[in-house]
Short mmCIF file of C-alpha atoms in Angstrom, two decimals:
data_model
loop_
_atom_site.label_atom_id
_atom_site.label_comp_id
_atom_site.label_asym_id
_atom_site.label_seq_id
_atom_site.Cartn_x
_atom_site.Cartn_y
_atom_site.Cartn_z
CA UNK A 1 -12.50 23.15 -12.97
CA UNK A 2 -9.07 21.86 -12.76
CA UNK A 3 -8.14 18.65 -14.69
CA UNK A 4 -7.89 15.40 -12.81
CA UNK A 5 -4.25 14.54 -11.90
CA UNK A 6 -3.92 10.87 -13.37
CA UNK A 7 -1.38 8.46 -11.76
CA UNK A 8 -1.23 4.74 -11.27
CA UNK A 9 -0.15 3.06 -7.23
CA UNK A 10 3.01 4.31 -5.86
CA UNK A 11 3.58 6.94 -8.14
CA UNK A 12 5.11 10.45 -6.48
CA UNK A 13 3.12 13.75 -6.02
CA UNK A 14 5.41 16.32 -5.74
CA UNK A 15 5.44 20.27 -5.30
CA UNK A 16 8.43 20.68 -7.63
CA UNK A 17 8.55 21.53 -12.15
CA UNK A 18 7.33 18.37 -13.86
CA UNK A 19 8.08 18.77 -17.30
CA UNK A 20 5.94 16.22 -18.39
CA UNK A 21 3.60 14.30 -16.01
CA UNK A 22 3.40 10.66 -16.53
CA UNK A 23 1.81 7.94 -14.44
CA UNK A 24 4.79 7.35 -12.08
CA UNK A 25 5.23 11.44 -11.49
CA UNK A 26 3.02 14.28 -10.93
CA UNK A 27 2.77 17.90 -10.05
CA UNK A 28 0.21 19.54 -7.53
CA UNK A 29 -0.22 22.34 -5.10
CA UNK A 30 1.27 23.38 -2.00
CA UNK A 31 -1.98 23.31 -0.30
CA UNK A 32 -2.83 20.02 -1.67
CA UNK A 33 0.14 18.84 -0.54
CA UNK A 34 0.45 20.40 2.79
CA UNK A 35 -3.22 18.94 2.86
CA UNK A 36 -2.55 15.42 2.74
CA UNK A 37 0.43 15.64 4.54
CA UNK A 38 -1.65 16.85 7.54
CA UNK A 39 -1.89 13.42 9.91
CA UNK A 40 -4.75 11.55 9.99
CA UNK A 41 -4.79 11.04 13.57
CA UNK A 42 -3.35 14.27 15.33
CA UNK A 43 0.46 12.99 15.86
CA UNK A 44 3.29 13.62 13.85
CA UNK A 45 4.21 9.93 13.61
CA UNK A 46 1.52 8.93 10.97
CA UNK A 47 1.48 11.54 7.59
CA UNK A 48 -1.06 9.50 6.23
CA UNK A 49 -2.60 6.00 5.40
CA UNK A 50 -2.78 7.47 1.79
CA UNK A 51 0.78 8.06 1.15
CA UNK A 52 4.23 8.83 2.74
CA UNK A 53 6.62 11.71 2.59
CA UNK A 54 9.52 11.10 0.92
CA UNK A 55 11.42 14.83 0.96
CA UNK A 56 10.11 18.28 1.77
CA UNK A 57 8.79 18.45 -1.70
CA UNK A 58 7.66 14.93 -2.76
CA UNK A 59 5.07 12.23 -1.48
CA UNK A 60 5.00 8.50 -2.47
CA UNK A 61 1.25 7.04 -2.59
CA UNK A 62 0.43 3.26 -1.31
CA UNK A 63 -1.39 0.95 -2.67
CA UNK A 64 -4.73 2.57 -3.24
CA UNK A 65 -6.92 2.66 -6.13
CA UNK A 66 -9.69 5.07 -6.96
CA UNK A 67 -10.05 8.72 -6.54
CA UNK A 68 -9.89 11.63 -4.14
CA UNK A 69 -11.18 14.92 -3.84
CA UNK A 70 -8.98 17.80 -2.33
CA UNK A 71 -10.62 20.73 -0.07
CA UNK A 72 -9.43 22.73 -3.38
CA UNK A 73 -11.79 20.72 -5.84
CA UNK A 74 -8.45 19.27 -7.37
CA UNK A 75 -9.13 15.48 -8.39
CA UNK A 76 -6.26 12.55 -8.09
CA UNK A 77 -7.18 9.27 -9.90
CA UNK A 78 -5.07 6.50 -8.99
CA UNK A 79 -4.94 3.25 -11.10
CA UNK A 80 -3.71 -0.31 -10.49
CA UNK A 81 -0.16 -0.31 -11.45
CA UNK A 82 -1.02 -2.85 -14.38
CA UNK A 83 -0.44 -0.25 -16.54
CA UNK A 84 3.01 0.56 -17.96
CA UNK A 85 4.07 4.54 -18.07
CA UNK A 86 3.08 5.32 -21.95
CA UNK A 87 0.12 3.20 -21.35
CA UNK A 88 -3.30 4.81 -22.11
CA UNK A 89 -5.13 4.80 -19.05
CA UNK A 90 -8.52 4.28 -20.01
CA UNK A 91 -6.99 0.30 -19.63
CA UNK A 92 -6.53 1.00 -16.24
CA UNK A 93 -9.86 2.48 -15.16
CA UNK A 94 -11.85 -0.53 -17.52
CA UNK A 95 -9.46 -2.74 -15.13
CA UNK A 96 -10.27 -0.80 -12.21
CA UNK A 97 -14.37 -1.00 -12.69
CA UNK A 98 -14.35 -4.59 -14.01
CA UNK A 99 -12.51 -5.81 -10.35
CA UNK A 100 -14.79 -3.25 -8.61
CA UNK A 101 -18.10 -4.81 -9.85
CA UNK A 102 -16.46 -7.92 -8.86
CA UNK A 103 -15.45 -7.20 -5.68
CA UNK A 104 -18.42 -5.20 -4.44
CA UNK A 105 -21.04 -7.31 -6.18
CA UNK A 106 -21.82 -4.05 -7.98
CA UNK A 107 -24.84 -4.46 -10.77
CA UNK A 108 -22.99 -5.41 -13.94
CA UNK A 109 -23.30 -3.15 -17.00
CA UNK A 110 -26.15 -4.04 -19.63
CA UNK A 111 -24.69 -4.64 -22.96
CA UNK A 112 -27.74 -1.76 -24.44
CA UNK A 113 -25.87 0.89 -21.77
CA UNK A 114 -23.63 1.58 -24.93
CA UNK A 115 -22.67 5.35 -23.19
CA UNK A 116 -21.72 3.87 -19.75
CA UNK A 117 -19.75 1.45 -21.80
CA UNK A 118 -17.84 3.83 -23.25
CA UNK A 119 -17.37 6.26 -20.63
CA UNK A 120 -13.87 7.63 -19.76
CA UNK A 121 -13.10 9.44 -17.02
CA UNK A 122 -12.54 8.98 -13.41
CA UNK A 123 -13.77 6.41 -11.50
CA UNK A 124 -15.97 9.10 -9.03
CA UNK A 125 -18.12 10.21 -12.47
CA UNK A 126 -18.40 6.41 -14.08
CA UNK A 127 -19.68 5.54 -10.03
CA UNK A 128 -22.51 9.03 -10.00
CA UNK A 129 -23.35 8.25 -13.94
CA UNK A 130 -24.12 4.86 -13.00
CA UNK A 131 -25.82 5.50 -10.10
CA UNK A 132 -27.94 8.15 -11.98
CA UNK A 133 -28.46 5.67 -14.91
CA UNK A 134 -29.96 2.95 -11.81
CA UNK A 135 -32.25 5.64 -10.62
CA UNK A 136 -33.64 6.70 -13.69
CA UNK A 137 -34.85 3.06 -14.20
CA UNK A 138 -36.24 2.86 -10.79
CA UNK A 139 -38.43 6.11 -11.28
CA UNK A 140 -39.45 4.73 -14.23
CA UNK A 141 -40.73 1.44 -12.40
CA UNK A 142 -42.10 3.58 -9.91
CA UNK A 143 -40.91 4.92 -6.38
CA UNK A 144 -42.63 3.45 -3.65
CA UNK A 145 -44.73 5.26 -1.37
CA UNK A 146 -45.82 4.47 2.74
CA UNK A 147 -48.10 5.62 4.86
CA UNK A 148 -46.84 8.20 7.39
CA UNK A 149 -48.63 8.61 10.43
CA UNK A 150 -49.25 12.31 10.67
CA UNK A 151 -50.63 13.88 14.76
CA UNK A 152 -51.65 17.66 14.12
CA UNK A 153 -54.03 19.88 14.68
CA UNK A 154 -56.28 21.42 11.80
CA UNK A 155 -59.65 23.37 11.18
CA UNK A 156 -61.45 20.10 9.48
CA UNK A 157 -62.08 16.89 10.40
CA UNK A 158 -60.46 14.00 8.82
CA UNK A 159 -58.74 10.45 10.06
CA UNK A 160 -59.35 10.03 13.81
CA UNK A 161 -59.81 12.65 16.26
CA UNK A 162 -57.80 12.24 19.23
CA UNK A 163 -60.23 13.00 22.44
CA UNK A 164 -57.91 13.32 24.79
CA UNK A 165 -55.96 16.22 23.02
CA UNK A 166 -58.81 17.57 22.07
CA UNK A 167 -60.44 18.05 25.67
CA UNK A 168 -57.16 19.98 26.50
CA UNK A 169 -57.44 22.57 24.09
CA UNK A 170 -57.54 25.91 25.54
CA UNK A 171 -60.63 27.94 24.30
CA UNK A 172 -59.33 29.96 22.37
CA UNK A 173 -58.23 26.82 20.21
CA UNK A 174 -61.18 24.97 20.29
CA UNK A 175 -61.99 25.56 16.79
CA UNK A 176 -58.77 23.24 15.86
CA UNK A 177 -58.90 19.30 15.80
CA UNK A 178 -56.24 17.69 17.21
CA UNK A 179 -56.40 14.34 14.87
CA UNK A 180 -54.08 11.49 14.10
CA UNK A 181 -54.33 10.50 10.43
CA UNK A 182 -51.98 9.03 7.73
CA UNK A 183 -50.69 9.81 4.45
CA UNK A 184 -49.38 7.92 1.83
CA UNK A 185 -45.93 9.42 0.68
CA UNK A 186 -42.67 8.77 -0.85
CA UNK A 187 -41.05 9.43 2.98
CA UNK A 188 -39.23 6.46 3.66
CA UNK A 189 -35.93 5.69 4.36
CA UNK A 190 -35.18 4.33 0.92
CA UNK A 191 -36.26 7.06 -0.77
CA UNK A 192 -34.62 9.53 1.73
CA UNK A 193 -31.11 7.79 0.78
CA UNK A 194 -31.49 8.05 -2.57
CA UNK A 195 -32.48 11.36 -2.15
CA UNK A 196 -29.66 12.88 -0.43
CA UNK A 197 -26.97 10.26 -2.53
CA UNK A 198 -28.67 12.33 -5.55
CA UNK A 199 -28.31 15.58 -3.71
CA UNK A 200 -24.37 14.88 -3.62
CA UNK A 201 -24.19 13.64 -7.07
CA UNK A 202 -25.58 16.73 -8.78
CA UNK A 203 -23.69 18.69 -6.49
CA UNK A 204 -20.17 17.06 -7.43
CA UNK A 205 -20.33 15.54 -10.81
CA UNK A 206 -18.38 17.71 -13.84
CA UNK A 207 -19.83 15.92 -16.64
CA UNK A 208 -22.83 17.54 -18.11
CA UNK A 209 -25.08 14.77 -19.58
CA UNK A 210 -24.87 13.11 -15.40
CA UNK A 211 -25.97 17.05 -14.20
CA UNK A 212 -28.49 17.24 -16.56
CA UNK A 213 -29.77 13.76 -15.77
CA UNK A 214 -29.27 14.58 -11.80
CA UNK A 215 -31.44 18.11 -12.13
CA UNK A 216 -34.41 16.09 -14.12
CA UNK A 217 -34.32 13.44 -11.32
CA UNK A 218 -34.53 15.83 -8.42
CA UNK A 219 -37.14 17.43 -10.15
CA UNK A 220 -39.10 14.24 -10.06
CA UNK A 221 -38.31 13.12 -6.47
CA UNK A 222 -39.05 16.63 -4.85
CA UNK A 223 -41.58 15.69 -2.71
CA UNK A 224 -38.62 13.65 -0.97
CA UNK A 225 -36.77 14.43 2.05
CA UNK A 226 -33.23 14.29 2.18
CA UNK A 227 -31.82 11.63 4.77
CA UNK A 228 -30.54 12.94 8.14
CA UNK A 229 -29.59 9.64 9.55
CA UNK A 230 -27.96 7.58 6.92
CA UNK A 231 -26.79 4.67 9.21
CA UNK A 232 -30.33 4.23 10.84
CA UNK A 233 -31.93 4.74 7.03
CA UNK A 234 -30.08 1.67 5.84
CA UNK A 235 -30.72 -0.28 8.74
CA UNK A 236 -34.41 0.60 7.57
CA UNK A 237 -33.99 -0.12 3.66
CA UNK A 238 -36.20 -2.76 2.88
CA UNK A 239 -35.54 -5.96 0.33
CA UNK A 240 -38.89 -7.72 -0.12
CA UNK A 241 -40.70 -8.47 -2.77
CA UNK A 242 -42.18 -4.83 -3.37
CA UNK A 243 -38.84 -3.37 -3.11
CA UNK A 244 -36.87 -6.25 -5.90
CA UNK A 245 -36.59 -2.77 -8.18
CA UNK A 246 -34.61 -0.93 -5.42
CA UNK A 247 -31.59 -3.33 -5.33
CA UNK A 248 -30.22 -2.55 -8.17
CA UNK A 249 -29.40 0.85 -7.15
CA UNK A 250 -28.79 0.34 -3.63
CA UNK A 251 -24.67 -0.68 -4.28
CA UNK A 252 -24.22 2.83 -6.11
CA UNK A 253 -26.19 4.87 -3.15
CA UNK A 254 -23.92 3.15 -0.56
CA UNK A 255 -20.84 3.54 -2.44
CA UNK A 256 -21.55 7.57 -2.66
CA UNK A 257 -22.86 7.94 0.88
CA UNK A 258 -20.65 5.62 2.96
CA UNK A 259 -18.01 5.68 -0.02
CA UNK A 260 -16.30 2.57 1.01
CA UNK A 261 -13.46 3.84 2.36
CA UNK A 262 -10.34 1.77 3.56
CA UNK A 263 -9.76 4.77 6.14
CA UNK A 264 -10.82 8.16 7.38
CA UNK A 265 -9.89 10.89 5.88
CA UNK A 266 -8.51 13.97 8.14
CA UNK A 267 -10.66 17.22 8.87
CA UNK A 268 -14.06 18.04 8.07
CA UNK A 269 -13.67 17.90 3.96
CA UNK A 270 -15.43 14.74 2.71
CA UNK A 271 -15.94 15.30 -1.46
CA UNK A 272 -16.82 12.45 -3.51
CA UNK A 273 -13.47 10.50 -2.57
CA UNK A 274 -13.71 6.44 -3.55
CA UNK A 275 -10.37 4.15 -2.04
CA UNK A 276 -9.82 0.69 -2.40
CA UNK A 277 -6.82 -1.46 -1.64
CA UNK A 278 -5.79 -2.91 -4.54
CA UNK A 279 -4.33 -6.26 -2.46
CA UNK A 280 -7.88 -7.00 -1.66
CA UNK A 281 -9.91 -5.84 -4.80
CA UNK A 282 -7.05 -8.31 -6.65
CA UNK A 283 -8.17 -11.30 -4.14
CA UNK A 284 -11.76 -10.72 -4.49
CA UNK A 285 -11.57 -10.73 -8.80
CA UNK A 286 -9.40 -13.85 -8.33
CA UNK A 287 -11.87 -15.63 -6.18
CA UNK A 288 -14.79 -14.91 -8.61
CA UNK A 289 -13.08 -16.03 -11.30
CA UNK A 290 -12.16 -19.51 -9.64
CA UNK A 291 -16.02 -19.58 -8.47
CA UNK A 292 -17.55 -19.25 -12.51
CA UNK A 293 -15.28 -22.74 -13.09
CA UNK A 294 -15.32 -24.72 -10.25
CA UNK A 295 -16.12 -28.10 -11.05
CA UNK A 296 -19.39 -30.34 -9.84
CA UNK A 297 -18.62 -31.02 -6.54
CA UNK A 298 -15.87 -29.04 -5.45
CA UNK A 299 -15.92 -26.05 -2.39
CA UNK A 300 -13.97 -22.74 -2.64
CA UNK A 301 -13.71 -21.09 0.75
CA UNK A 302 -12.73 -17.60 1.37
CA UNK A 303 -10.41 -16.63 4.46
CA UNK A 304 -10.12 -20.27 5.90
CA UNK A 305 -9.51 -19.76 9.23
CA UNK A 306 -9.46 -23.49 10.77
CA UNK A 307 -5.87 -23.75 11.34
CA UNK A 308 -3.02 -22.40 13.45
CA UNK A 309 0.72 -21.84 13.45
CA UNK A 310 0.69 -23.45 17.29
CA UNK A 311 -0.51 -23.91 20.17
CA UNK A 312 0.45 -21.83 23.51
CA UNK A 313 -1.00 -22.92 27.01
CA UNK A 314 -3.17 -25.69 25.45
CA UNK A 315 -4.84 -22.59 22.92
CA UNK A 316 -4.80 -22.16 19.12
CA UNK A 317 -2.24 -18.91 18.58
CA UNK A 318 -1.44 -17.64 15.48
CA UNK A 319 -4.44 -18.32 13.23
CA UNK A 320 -3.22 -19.38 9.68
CA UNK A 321 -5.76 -17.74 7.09
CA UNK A 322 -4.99 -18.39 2.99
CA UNK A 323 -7.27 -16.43 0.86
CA UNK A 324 -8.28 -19.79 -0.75
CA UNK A 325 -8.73 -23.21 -0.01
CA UNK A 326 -10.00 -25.52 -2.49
CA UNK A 327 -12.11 -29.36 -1.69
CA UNK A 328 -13.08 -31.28 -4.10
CA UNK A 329 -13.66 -34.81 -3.23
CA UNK A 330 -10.52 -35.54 -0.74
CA UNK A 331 -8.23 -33.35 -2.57
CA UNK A 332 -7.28 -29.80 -1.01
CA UNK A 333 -5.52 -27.07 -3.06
CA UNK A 334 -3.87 -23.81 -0.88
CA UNK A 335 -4.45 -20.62 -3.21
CA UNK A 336 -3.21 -16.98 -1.97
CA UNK A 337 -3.03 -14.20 -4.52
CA UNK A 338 -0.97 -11.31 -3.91
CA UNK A 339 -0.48 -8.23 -5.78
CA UNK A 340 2.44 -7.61 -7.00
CA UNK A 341 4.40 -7.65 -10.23
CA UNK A 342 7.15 -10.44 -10.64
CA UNK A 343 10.02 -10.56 -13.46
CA UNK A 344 10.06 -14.42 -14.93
CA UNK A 345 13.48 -13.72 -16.47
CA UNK A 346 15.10 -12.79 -13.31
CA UNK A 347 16.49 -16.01 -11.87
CA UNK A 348 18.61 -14.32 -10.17
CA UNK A 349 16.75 -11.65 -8.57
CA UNK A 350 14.34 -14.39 -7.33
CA UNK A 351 11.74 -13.25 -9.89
CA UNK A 352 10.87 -10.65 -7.23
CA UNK A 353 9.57 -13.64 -4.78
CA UNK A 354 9.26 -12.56 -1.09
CA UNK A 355 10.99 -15.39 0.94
CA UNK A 356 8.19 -14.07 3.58
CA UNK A 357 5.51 -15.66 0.99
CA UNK A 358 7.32 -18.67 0.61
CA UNK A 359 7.95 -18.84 4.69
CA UNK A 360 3.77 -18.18 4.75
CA UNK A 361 3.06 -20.90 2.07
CA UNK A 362 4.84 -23.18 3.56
CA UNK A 363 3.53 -23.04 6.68
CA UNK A 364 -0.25 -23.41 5.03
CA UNK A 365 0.78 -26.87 3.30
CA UNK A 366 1.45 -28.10 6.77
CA UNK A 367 -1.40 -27.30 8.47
CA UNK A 368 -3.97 -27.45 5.59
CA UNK A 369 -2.74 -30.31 3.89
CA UNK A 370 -1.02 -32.81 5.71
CA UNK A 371 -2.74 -36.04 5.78
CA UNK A 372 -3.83 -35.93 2.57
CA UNK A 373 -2.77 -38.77 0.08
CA UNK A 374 -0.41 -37.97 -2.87
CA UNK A 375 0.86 -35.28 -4.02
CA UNK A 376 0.07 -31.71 -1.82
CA UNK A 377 0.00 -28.23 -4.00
CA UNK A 378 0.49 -24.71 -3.00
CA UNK A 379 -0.75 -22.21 -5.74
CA UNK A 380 0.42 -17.86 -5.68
CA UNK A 381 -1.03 -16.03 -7.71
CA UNK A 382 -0.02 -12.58 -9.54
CA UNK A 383 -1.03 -10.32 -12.30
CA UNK A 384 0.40 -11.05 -15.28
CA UNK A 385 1.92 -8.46 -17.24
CA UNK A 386 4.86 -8.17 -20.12
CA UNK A 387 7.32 -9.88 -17.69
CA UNK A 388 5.25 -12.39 -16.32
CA UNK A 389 3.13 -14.14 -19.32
CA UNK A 390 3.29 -18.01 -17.90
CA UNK A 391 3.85 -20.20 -14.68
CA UNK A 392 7.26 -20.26 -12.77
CA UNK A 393 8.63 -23.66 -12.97
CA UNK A 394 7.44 -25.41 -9.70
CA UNK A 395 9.33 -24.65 -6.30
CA UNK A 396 9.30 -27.97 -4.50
CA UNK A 397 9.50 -27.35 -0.37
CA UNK A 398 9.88 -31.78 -0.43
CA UNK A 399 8.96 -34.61 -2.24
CA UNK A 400 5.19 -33.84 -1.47
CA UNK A 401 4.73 -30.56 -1.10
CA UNK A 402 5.01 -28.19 -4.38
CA UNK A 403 4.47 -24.90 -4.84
CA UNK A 404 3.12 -23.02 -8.10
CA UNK A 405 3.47 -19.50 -9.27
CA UNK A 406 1.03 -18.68 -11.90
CA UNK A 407 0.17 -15.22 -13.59
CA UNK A 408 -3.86 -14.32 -13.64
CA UNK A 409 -4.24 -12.41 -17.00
CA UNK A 410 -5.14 -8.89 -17.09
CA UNK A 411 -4.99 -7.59 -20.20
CA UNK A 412 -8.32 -6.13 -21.71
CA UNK A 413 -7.89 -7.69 -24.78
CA UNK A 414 -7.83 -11.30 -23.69
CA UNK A 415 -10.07 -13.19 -21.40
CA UNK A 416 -9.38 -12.73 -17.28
CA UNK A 417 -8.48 -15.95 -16.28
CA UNK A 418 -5.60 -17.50 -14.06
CA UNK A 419 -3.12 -19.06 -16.64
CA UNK A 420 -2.28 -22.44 -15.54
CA UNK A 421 1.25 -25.02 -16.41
CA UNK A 422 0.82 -26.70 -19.53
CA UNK A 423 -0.52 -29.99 -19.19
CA UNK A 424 1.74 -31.63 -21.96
CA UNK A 425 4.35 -32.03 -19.54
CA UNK A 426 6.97 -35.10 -19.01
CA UNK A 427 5.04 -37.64 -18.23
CA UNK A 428 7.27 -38.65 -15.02
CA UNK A 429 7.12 -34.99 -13.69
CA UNK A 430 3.71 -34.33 -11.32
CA UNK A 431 1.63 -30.93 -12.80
CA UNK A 432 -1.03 -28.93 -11.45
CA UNK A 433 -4.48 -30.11 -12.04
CA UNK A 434 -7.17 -27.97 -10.54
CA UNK A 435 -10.85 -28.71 -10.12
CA UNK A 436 -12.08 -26.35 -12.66
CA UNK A 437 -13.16 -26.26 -16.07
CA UNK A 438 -11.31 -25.66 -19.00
#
């Protein structure tokens, strides 16, 4: 089996020597390459929605996260670009998984689960181990069985004859009861899921304690049918009472079958490939954050979509939609959080501020909060990394309206949190005060 091919977001794959690879560069095959050069839609326009051809020999990946499997077997783990090149990038993928439970509301690891914990290697294994750890404990609990209704002839009574059948038999059949009767089994659409989710897993996964795991569990659940129909299966999956135990594992099974991706992949290969764009996963561990400290009282809404840039014709146009809004009591607060890297020393370079942003922020104080009394705030938010450890001094758009750029801390050694202006300011000079504790 070929190594995984590590790299972090926009980092090049190229066909050429690489001496040494490193998280911004990277060698792989002409097939692999040809491969995901091949468009994704049948026209020559579009290379890919994974990454862009830069020369003959060289592609430049987006801003994806996860991992893909090539036809060849050849695995490419892309990381958030958090990390710098000499970085070890077991940060990155504790980084990755940490926003990914967050994001997809993904079971959180137990603190006992000391070799999940510790597990390093691409995200594709850490997703199969944990779904095989989440199915172990549901056999454990027990797998839940239904009746199936079962209409078949045999040479012995049992259940309910059915007459009418029956009357019809030829005679040379008349020995054989046509009856209706049921059985309890493990056939149902749950159990078919995890079934063929398993299937997959012991099928792809490289690391031997997750195939050893995977062959013991199919051993256990081979009275179970494989699904043929995962869409109409989940539309069947059950969440009562009965089934609490299932739920834990459900996340895991959905992420392998439907893998969550942000696009379709070309041609008929689909391997154990897991993409996420990073812009959202970054939104999504921002918003959770905010929601462990709101304060008593206050609302955090996702995607506000009340207000637009205009009117055309007597008609809302151009719906205005910040990734946060934040209530509490009158007070509003505007939050968007966008990933990207900024340099606090470079005054002159903007600190790597998109005037777009500024044109988009601006436009959200308006609408969002005009009319409210005193002062009005605008918060971005971006990872903070070695060049961006503390707030941007305050942009003001007017004597009202200010905006605030403030890093959200990354790094696994310190607590996640968005970093806010110190509150031992002047004073006569107006600071952010958000509705949240600590």
């Amino acid at each position: 089996m070929t190594a995984p091919i590590t790299v972090r977001e926009f980092a090049s794959l190229t066909t050429g020597p690489v001496e040494t690879p490193t998280l911004v560069r990277a060698h792989i095959s002409q097939d692999d390459f040809d491969w995901l050069c091949s468009p994704s839609d049948g026209t020559d326009a579009d290379v890919s929605a994974l990454a862009r051809l830069v020369d003959p020999q060289t592609l430049k990946l987006d801003n994806y996260v996860g991992v893909i499997e090539l036809p060849s077997g050849q695995l490419i783990e892309i990381l958030p670009k958090t990390a710098s090149d000499g970085d070890d990038p077991s940060q990155g993928r504790r980084l990755l998984r940490q926003m990914l439970e967050c994001a997809l509301d993904l079971p959180p690891r137990e603190v006992s689960e000391a070799v999940l914990q510790s597990f390093d290697a691409p995200l594709s294994e850490w997703v199969m181990a944990r779904f095989l750890a989440a199915l172990q404990h549901l056999v454990k609990r027990g797998v839940r069985s239904d009746y199936l209704r079962i209409e078949g002839e045999e040479r012995f009574l049992r259940g309910q004859l059915d007459v009418v059948r029956q009357m019809r038999q030829p005679p040379g059949r008349a020995q054989h009861f046509a009856l209706r009767y049921d059985l309890f089994l493990p056939d149902r659409a749950e159990n078919r899921l995890l079934k063929l989710a398993l299937v997959q897993v012991a099928a792809a996964t490289q690391q031997p304690e997750s195939w050893r795991l995977a062959q013991e569990l199919r051993h256990l659940l081979a009275e179970v049918p494989a699904s043929r129909d995962v869409a109409g299966d989940f539309r069947q999956w059950r969440d009562d009472r009965l089934m609490a135990h299932y739920r834990d594992v459900r996340p895991w099974c959905e992420l392998i079958l439907q893998r969550i991706m942000p696009m379709a992949l070309h041609g008929e290969w689909r391997g154990i490939s897991l993409l996420f764009p990073m812009e959202k996963l970054f939104e999504r561990y921002v918003e959770a954050d905010l929601r462990r400290q709101l304060l008593p009282g206050t609302t955090l809404r996702s995607q506000a979509s009340s207000q637009s840039l205009c009117t055309h014709q007597g008609k809302p146009m151009f719906e205005l939609r910040p990734d946060l809004l934040l209530i509490h009591s009158e007070q509003r607060w505007v939050l968007d959080a966008k990933w990207k890297r900024l340099d606090g020393g470079d005054r002159e370079g903007k600190y790597g501020l998109s005037q777009a942003d500024l044109y988009q922020l601006f436009a959200y104080g308006h609408k969002y909060l005009d009319g409210q009394r005193g002062q009005m705030d605008l918060v971005l938010i971006y990872p903070s990394w070695e060049r961006f450890k503390a707030p941007l001094e305050p942009f003001r758009f007017d004597e009202r309206l200010t905006l605030w750029v403030l890093p959200f801390e990354l790094d696994p050694n310190l607590p996640h949190q968005l970093i806010l202006p110190d509150p031992q300011r002047e004073a006569s000079s107006h600071t952010l005060r958000l509705p949240l504790n600590g």
